[in-house]
Amino acid sequence: MKNRETEATWAYHDGTKHSYRSVHTNPHYLDWENQPIPFKIYSKLDPIPLRQQLSSSGMPALTAIAAITALGDGSVRPTSQTLAEILFLSAGVTKRRSYPGGEMLFRAAACTGALYHIDLYLACGQLDDLEAGVYHFGPHDFALRRLRQGDHRAVLVRASGRESSIVNAPAILVCASTYWRNAWKYQARAYRHCFWDNGTILANLLAAASSRQLPAKVVVGFVDAAVSELLGLDAKREAPLSLVALGQESPSGVGLPPSIEPLELETVPLSKSEIDYPAMRAMHEASSLENEEKVAAWRGEAPRKGPSTKLRAGGGWKDEGGKEARLFPLQPLGDDEIPQDKIEEVVIRRGSTRQFARESITFAQLSTMIDRATRGIPADFLIPAESLNDLYLILHAVDDIPPGAYYFRRDKRALELLKEGDFRREAGNLGLGQEIPADCSVNVYFLADLNRALARFGNRGYHAAQLEASILGGKLYLAAYAQRLGASGLTFFDDEVTEFFSPHAAGKSVMFLIALGKSVKKRGLNVI
Ligand SMILES: Cc1cc2nc3c(=O)[nH]c(=O)nc-3n(C[C@H](O)[C@H](O)[C@H](O)COP(=O)(O)O)c2cc1C
């Protein structure tokens, strides 16, 4: 059973770490003549335009990112209007910028290099004026294209090992990457970016759904080959990453899976030629789940005793001098104090800060971001109140809190000071020598005990750990912009980050990094 052979994850993860040496000796260069287009365009399918009129949910963004719509007794079906809004707020084109060589289309969620390699697909039963079918969402013309006619949800029900939210969902979204669109720039590290860039989309998607009182759940356990086949993905170049169950109805609506004919749908070539990165395919294969029974067992598996890294206990940690830990309990704004900017405004306003102002933010602002982002994610790989990732922070400038390195104590909802000091230079170095991590107010690093995740979920635990971190990161993006602050995802030197936070973080692996603070108001187009 390949999923249990977890050396594959370590081979991929270690093999795609950034170090000073790997970055500075990599002969790779950007071949602009061969840059892939950032869209999947089906040449011969007619567009089914989605409604352009976006209505406001009226829900403040800071409420929406923290809310989880509980499953009730009744049925909740998305309308095609709601679906259009959710697709727009997750992956739609929100900004256009002209530059001498053409025009750049920016999307609702942040994406490494603005390369937008993640596509959204929809499988649904009959929904008001949308026929049952399997569709692809095209952000370039804000339209669906029908890949298959008729209700195919039963294929996803089976593929998910009959996961309950999928069984009951009137509509299921599937997120998938076309590797080359990102690997063109990032080479084999792009498999990490699959989850990073899917996670930011999912953060928006969950907030958009909860603001519309639509239950939504992220599912990462499924038979990869069955989902690929349903969508007609090219298994060597594309991979399904996550499913999202949307809404709730009686499961009797889903019949037997129809027979699946192979799809041979022409798409516009992405670029003149493509480069294959076997390390990505190997990692995907090693983390794939093979059949329905294995998926069900995977989800139900009791935690195994793995070679889990010996980590420091969360509580009562003493610093190197043996002193009791200094805790700073979060001081988040209450529901009646939070900025009221609606989720729709915030998604449209969101961008990545290209330059931070080296100004301080308040502890209430930071607390509100952390508090709202960490109230839970509805996902098949998470038990409420449990998390695969820990938050480590470097605070440069937060009012009333000494600058230094911190650990977020979930149990106490407090920041624990690990070491005090001005670490702007170090943070800049850890973020590949960029100015953003040195100039922002706070860097938030998500670190996972990968041995623990792999012991529990096999190689698939890598998807879960990366995705959880990036959904949290995506929520922080929104929580920053909801308070009119700035944010930017960042890449990093892996081992150096762990070392910086050690001994506390020894044995953990960095999954995601985001910088938070105040933006300098001008906006450039550097897309690193
Ligand atoms: C995971 C992640 C890592 C990123 N890393 C960097 C980075 O290292 N440096 C940088 O300037 N921008 C970085 N970005 C920002 C992207 O370049 C940005 O999201 C993209 O250009 C789209 O622009 P927008 O976020 O303003 O819509 C990152 C974004 C994400 C989601």
XYZ file of C-alpha atoms and ligand atoms in Angstrom:
559
model
C 0.000 0.000 0.000
C 1.890 2.973 -1.337
C 0.161 5.548 0.845
C 1.805 3.938 3.880
C 5.309 4.060 2.380
C 5.991 7.466 3.787
C 9.622 7.742 2.746
C 8.089 9.042 -0.492
C 6.910 12.189 1.272
C 10.277 12.759 2.873
C 12.002 12.241 -0.483
C 9.726 14.833 -2.089
C 9.741 17.285 0.795
C 13.481 17.149 1.410
C 14.161 17.173 -2.324
C 12.226 20.412 -2.811
C 13.516 22.343 0.177
C 14.931 25.753 -0.471
C 18.361 26.420 0.969
C 20.697 29.282 0.260
C 22.725 26.895 -1.886
C 19.804 25.317 -3.783
C 18.388 28.722 -4.669
C 21.709 30.252 -5.713
C 23.005 27.315 -7.721
C 19.776 26.475 -9.543
C 20.408 27.060 -13.256
C 16.657 27.338 -13.930
C 15.556 30.546 -15.648
C 12.175 31.826 -16.719
C 11.564 31.123 -20.374
C 9.141 33.944 -21.109
C 8.635 32.719 -24.672
C 7.206 29.521 -23.239
C 5.130 30.938 -20.386
C 1.908 28.951 -19.983
C -1.453 30.688 -20.142
C -3.127 30.901 -16.717
C -6.430 29.379 -17.883
C -7.752 26.037 -19.007
C -9.708 26.821 -22.139
C -11.841 24.165 -23.790
C -11.728 24.964 -27.513
C -14.986 23.364 -28.545
C -17.395 23.665 -25.639
C -19.985 26.403 -25.538
C -19.899 28.721 -22.533
C -22.872 28.739 -20.190
C -22.597 32.273 -18.807
C -22.894 32.695 -15.059
C -24.848 35.587 -13.616
C -22.560 38.563 -13.203
C -24.681 40.340 -10.620
C -23.006 39.751 -7.265
C -25.290 40.271 -4.307
C -23.910 41.041 -0.873
C -24.437 38.520 1.876
C -24.361 41.392 4.361
C -21.964 39.402 6.545
C -18.763 41.034 7.830
C -15.693 39.256 6.476
C -14.363 38.684 9.988
C -17.575 36.864 10.875
C -17.606 34.857 7.643
C -14.051 33.521 7.943
C -14.688 32.284 11.472
C -18.168 30.855 10.914
C -18.898 27.232 10.174
C -22.444 26.589 9.015
C -23.644 23.603 10.982
C -25.570 20.872 9.239
C -29.239 21.094 10.119
C -32.199 18.818 9.501
C -33.627 20.524 6.460
C -32.349 20.607 2.932
C -30.134 23.486 1.786
C -29.494 23.708 -1.931
C -27.359 26.312 -3.584
C -29.064 28.190 -6.398
C -27.147 28.879 -9.589
C -26.912 32.501 -8.390
C -25.282 31.365 -5.123
C -22.920 29.101 -7.042
C -21.922 31.960 -9.321
C -21.162 34.107 -6.288
C -19.152 31.396 -4.573
C -17.135 30.700 -7.727
C -16.445 34.393 -8.197
C -15.391 34.941 -4.587
C -13.117 31.873 -4.681
C -11.492 31.934 -8.085
C -12.998 34.767 -10.108
C -11.110 37.611 -11.771
C -11.273 40.534 -9.356
C -8.700 42.947 -10.822
C -7.178 43.749 -14.189
C -3.863 45.580 -14.508
C -2.405 46.809 -17.767
C 1.331 46.748 -18.294
C 3.467 47.420 -21.386
C 3.361 43.779 -22.548
C -0.379 43.256 -22.048
C -2.874 42.810 -19.275
C -2.747 40.751 -16.057
C -5.871 39.318 -14.557
C -5.716 38.917 -10.778
C -8.003 36.569 -8.943
C -9.973 36.469 -5.726
C -7.372 34.329 -3.912
C -3.614 34.772 -3.771
C -1.572 32.415 -5.926
C 2.160 31.813 -6.157
C 3.553 33.783 -9.067
C 0.011 34.759 -10.170
C 0.161 31.648 -12.323
C -3.308 30.366 -11.371
C -2.907 26.661 -11.961
C -5.924 25.584 -9.907
C -9.236 25.033 -11.668
C -12.642 24.498 -10.142
C -15.129 21.931 -11.430
C -18.719 21.373 -10.365
C -20.734 18.162 -10.185
C -24.380 18.703 -9.345
C -27.888 17.391 -9.579
C -30.567 19.618 -11.119
C -30.362 23.065 -9.450
C -33.041 25.609 -10.316
C -32.026 26.622 -13.841
C -28.783 24.643 -14.007
C -29.069 21.145 -15.405
C -27.501 18.202 -13.631
C -23.994 17.692 -14.956
C -20.261 18.007 -14.539
C -18.927 21.452 -15.382
C -15.661 23.362 -15.579
C -15.557 26.936 -14.280
C -13.773 29.341 -16.624
C -12.766 32.521 -14.778
C -11.627 34.179 -18.046
C -15.213 34.551 -19.304
C -17.034 33.777 -16.052
C -18.841 30.836 -17.561
C -19.344 27.148 -16.983
C -18.706 24.552 -19.658
C -20.459 21.260 -19.477
C -18.116 18.290 -19.583
C -20.784 15.673 -18.854
C -24.549 15.735 -18.926
C -26.589 14.211 -16.116
C -26.110 13.615 -12.427
C -22.640 12.148 -11.766
C -22.402 12.883 -8.050
C -22.576 9.160 -7.300
C -19.086 8.834 -8.782
C -17.796 11.279 -6.170
C -19.831 9.650 -3.412
C -18.112 6.350 -4.214
C -14.715 7.960 -4.720
C -14.932 9.625 -1.312
C -15.638 6.318 0.421
C -19.196 7.592 1.057
C -18.037 10.529 3.115
C -21.239 11.828 4.727
C -21.116 15.439 3.528
C -20.469 14.297 -0.058
C -23.308 11.752 0.159
C -25.680 14.557 1.163
C -24.404 17.327 -1.112
C -26.580 18.754 -3.874
C -23.415 20.235 -5.394
C -19.769 19.232 -5.131
C -16.847 21.375 -6.215
C -13.585 19.734 -7.199
C -10.267 21.632 -7.182
C -7.505 20.402 -9.481
C -4.102 21.624 -10.619
C -2.515 21.593 -14.043
C 1.079 21.295 -12.847
C 2.852 22.951 -15.743
C 1.090 26.259 -15.243
C 3.004 26.569 -11.944
C 5.997 24.282 -12.534
C 7.081 26.524 -15.423
C 8.429 28.835 -12.729
C 8.742 26.752 -9.588
C 9.772 23.352 -11.026
C 9.085 20.363 -8.749
C 8.328 22.587 -5.728
C 5.047 23.279 -7.531
C 3.500 20.198 -5.917
C 3.625 22.092 -2.617
C 2.092 25.068 -4.403
C -0.810 22.866 -5.503
C -1.957 22.840 -1.892
C -0.857 26.379 -1.063
C -2.816 27.829 -3.941
C -5.753 25.516 -3.387
C -5.852 26.476 0.296
C -6.155 30.206 -0.327
C -9.048 29.479 -2.696
C -10.666 27.255 -0.070
C -10.397 29.930 2.623
C -12.385 32.270 0.367
C -14.775 29.511 -0.634
C -15.586 28.532 2.937
C -16.179 32.166 3.896
C -18.355 32.747 0.815
C -20.407 29.638 1.620
C -20.814 30.356 5.319
C -21.877 33.938 4.602
C -24.667 32.412 2.514
C -25.608 29.925 5.258
C -24.561 27.102 3.009
C -22.889 24.157 4.744
C -19.522 23.359 3.156
C -16.900 20.747 3.948
C -13.450 20.110 2.494
C -12.699 16.481 1.690
C -9.159 15.345 0.858
C -9.725 11.575 1.048
C -10.904 10.188 -2.299
C -9.912 7.798 -5.052
C -7.771 10.065 -7.198
C -8.093 8.047 -10.404
C -11.908 8.013 -10.221
C -12.089 11.784 -9.747
C -9.559 12.397 -12.546
C -11.529 10.175 -14.865
C -14.773 11.972 -14.097
C -13.239 15.350 -14.938
C -11.243 14.042 -17.866
C -7.946 15.133 -16.314
C -4.684 14.102 -17.899
C -3.247 12.084 -15.006
C 0.376 12.797 -16.000
C -0.121 16.569 -16.002
C -3.046 17.220 -13.718
C -4.234 16.166 -10.275
C -7.435 16.538 -8.287
C -6.594 18.053 -4.892
C -9.756 18.501 -2.863
C -13.524 18.155 -2.997
C -15.932 20.550 -1.337
C -19.408 19.354 -0.427
C -21.850 22.255 -0.762
C -25.296 22.253 0.824
C -27.267 19.392 2.196
C -30.168 17.256 1.049
C -31.501 13.771 1.413
C -29.072 11.227 -0.022
C -31.849 9.523 -1.982
C -31.240 12.149 -4.656
C -28.035 10.379 -5.707
C -28.500 7.239 -7.769
C -26.101 4.596 -8.972
C -22.975 5.912 -10.640
C -23.499 6.184 -14.374
C -20.988 4.487 -16.601
C -18.161 6.848 -17.372
C -17.011 7.254 -20.933
C -13.531 8.708 -21.350
C -13.652 12.429 -22.068
C -11.636 13.627 -24.976
C -12.079 17.342 -24.883
C -9.673 19.591 -26.680
C -8.077 22.394 -24.682
C -5.945 25.279 -25.919
C -2.220 24.407 -25.559
C -0.742 26.114 -22.509
C 2.580 26.964 -24.148
C 4.839 25.831 -26.972
C 6.193 22.926 -24.958
C 5.926 21.537 -21.437
C 8.498 20.134 -19.043
C 7.620 17.117 -16.947
C 8.801 17.026 -13.320
C 8.813 13.337 -12.325
C 9.205 14.176 -8.600
C 5.729 15.694 -8.617
C 4.184 12.705 -10.325
C 5.981 10.325 -7.962
C 4.695 12.212 -4.923
C 1.194 12.281 -6.285
C 1.222 8.585 -7.037
C 2.613 7.723 -3.601
C -0.100 9.771 -1.915
C -2.983 8.546 -4.065
C -5.746 6.403 -2.598
C -6.616 3.417 -4.720
C -10.181 2.394 -4.063
C -13.314 3.182 -2.117
C -12.548 0.702 0.662
C -9.096 2.156 1.200
C -10.527 5.658 1.373
C -13.110 4.630 3.967
C -10.432 2.834 5.977
C -8.091 5.824 5.628
C -10.670 8.155 7.095
C -11.677 5.791 9.856
C -8.179 4.720 10.790
C -7.233 5.129 14.382
C -4.030 7.107 14.812
C -1.083 4.792 14.330
C 1.934 4.815 16.524
C 4.338 6.389 14.108
C 7.948 7.453 14.331
C 6.469 10.706 15.591
C 9.097 13.285 16.273
C 9.873 13.886 19.920
C 8.590 17.384 20.326
C 8.382 19.700 23.229
C 5.086 19.611 25.063
C 2.891 22.651 24.441
C 2.396 23.648 28.066
C 4.718 24.741 30.837
C 7.592 25.250 28.485
C 10.503 27.003 30.062
C 12.975 29.113 28.230
C 16.635 28.287 28.088
C 17.312 30.007 31.357
C 14.678 27.811 33.035
C 12.260 30.723 33.543
C 8.482 30.243 33.208
C 7.128 31.101 29.757
C 5.895 34.652 29.175
C 2.389 34.497 27.799
C 0.467 37.251 26.025
C -3.207 36.250 25.922
C -4.917 37.273 22.657
C -7.042 40.379 22.928
C -9.322 40.071 19.899
C -12.023 42.575 19.057
C -15.500 41.418 19.981
C -18.356 40.918 17.522
C -19.623 44.438 18.199
C -16.166 45.992 17.686
C -14.904 44.317 14.509
C -14.790 46.262 11.259
C -18.027 45.608 9.416
C -16.608 45.390 5.870
C -18.514 42.637 4.112
C -16.865 39.511 2.804
C -17.557 40.519 -0.807
C -15.859 43.935 -0.387
C -12.885 42.347 1.332
C -12.341 39.675 -1.323
C -12.429 42.338 -4.029
C -10.076 44.581 -2.052
C -7.617 41.790 -1.232
C -4.299 41.751 -2.961
C -0.811 40.898 -1.882
C 1.135 43.703 -0.310
C 4.165 44.406 -2.476
C 5.741 46.755 0.034
C 5.199 47.030 3.776
C 5.513 50.321 5.646
C 7.561 49.178 8.672
C 4.810 50.550 10.901
C 3.310 48.832 13.886
C -0.110 47.234 14.128
C -2.040 46.901 17.373
C -2.136 43.741 19.423
C -5.934 43.795 19.034
C -5.528 43.682 15.240
C -3.088 40.786 15.401
C -5.216 38.973 17.988
C -8.327 39.407 15.856
C -6.574 37.919 12.820
C -5.263 34.902 14.719
C -8.469 34.372 16.656
C -10.762 34.536 13.631
C -8.501 32.388 11.449
C -8.099 29.571 13.954
C -11.675 28.841 14.925
C -11.780 25.643 12.901
C -12.043 24.316 9.367
C -14.751 21.872 8.314
C -12.620 19.125 6.757
C -12.528 15.338 6.680
C -8.968 15.268 8.013
C -9.526 17.413 11.076
C -11.062 16.644 14.382
C -12.515 19.837 15.902
C -9.985 21.625 18.107
C -7.149 19.546 16.676
C -4.722 20.878 14.179
C -1.875 19.491 12.113
C -0.044 22.809 12.163
C 1.400 25.053 14.836
C 1.749 28.789 14.415
C 5.153 30.348 15.049
C 5.527 34.087 14.690
C 8.149 36.759 14.380
C 6.798 40.051 15.680
C 8.668 43.111 14.451
C 6.233 45.857 15.390
C 3.107 45.165 17.414
C 2.044 47.801 19.947
C 2.594 46.808 23.574
C 4.256 43.478 22.769
C 8.026 43.097 22.736
C 9.472 42.221 19.340
C 10.654 38.654 19.138
C 9.867 35.047 18.259
C 6.614 33.602 19.538
C 4.601 30.389 19.566
C 0.810 30.421 19.490
C -0.505 28.408 22.433
C -3.877 27.152 21.200
C -4.758 25.776 24.613
C -4.432 29.213 26.203
C -5.207 31.329 23.104
C -2.021 33.195 23.938
C 1.299 34.032 22.343
C 4.245 32.592 24.174
C 7.487 34.513 23.918
C 10.308 32.215 22.793
C 13.012 34.822 22.393
C 12.919 38.572 22.537
C 14.720 40.749 20.016
C 14.611 42.631 16.755
C 14.667 39.916 14.097
C 13.909 41.960 10.972
C 17.193 40.976 9.341
C 16.743 37.292 10.229
C 13.139 37.264 8.981
C 14.287 38.822 5.705
C 16.887 36.086 5.313
C 14.394 33.333 6.161
C 12.050 34.662 3.451
C 14.632 34.219 0.697
C 16.224 37.586 1.324
C 13.119 39.499 0.274
C 12.134 42.836 1.793
C 8.543 41.858 2.588
C 9.300 39.621 5.596
C 11.744 42.210 6.963
C 9.434 45.207 6.501
C 6.096 43.748 7.639
C 4.859 43.874 11.244
C 4.495 40.118 11.776
C 5.474 36.917 9.999
C 3.312 33.874 10.703
C 4.918 30.494 9.951
C 2.876 27.283 9.936
C 4.918 24.287 11.036
C 3.715 20.685 11.094
C 5.060 17.605 12.779
C 5.081 15.704 9.504
C 5.925 12.397 11.162
C 2.723 12.653 13.158
C 0.642 13.614 10.098
C 2.162 10.794 8.051
C 1.708 8.242 10.832
C -1.938 9.097 10.935
C -2.756 9.608 7.258
C 0.124 8.084 5.305
C 1.515 10.159 2.447
C -1.940 11.705 2.128
C -1.153 13.439 5.404
C 1.149 15.691 3.381
C -1.840 16.989 1.406
C -3.741 17.514 4.660
C -0.926 19.350 6.437
C -0.159 21.619 3.472
C -3.814 22.317 2.841
C -4.675 23.073 6.437
C -1.784 25.559 6.648
C -2.758 27.301 3.441
C -6.454 27.526 4.387
C -5.357 29.159 7.651
C -3.037 31.409 5.661
C -5.892 32.313 3.305
C -8.056 33.202 6.285
C -5.291 35.445 7.630
C -5.148 37.199 4.244
C -8.857 37.987 4.499
C -8.668 38.904 8.185
C -5.873 41.383 7.395
C -7.719 43.046 4.529
C -10.921 43.129 6.583
C -9.017 45.409 8.977
C -7.515 47.426 6.105
C -4.113 45.917 6.734
C -1.899 44.184 4.196
C -0.679 40.612 3.782
C 1.494 38.537 1.501
C 2.188 34.832 1.207
C 5.916 34.101 1.091
C 8.302 31.354 0.314
C 11.135 30.435 2.680
C 14.353 28.569 3.419
C 12.893 25.447 5.037
C 15.510 24.228 7.495
C 16.590 27.682 8.488
C 13.061 28.515 9.671
C 12.881 25.383 11.829
C 16.306 26.156 13.202
C 15.325 29.723 14.014
C 12.434 28.535 16.184
C 14.374 25.648 17.728
C 14.671 24.059 20.174
C 10.909 24.601 20.430
C 10.237 23.733 16.785
C 12.876 21.034 16.382
C 11.631 18.235 14.139
C 8.819 20.254 12.577
C 8.528 21.185 8.908
C 7.444 24.520 7.475
C 4.245 24.358 5.476
C 3.324 27.995 4.816
C 4.390 31.559 5.571
C 2.463 34.814 5.516
C 3.556 38.368 6.282
C 1.095 40.809 7.866
C 1.299 44.555 8.447
C 0.619 47.937 6.912
C 1.062 48.375 3.166
C 2.829 51.230 1.486
C 0.031 52.445 -0.711
C 1.565 52.088 -4.169
C 1.196 48.729 -5.896
C 3.730 47.269 -8.256
C 3.543 44.190 -10.372
C 6.398 42.122 -9.057
C 4.989 38.616 -8.752
C 7.650 36.518 -7.096
C 1.808 30.692 -0.892
C 2.182 32.001 -1.490
C 3.515 32.370 -1.550
C 3.870 33.609 -2.074
N 5.182 33.959 -2.078
C 5.529 35.216 -2.449
C 6.878 35.663 -2.339
O 7.745 34.893 -1.908
N 7.142 36.936 -2.681
C 6.183 37.805 -3.161
O 6.490 38.965 -3.469
N 4.893 37.397 -3.301
C 4.544 36.147 -2.944
N 3.239 35.729 -3.038
C 2.217 36.663 -3.560
C 1.823 36.342 -5.009
O 2.824 36.793 -5.872
C 0.466 36.968 -5.315
O -0.515 36.294 -4.607
C 0.137 36.922 -6.788
O 0.989 37.731 -7.532
C -1.288 37.352 -7.033
O -1.477 38.674 -6.636
P -2.514 39.109 -5.535
O -2.319 38.250 -4.337
O -2.226 40.571 -5.293
O -3.891 38.903 -6.099
C 2.864 34.479 -2.558
C 1.530 34.084 -2.530
C 1.185 32.863 -2.013
C -0.260 32.452 -1.987
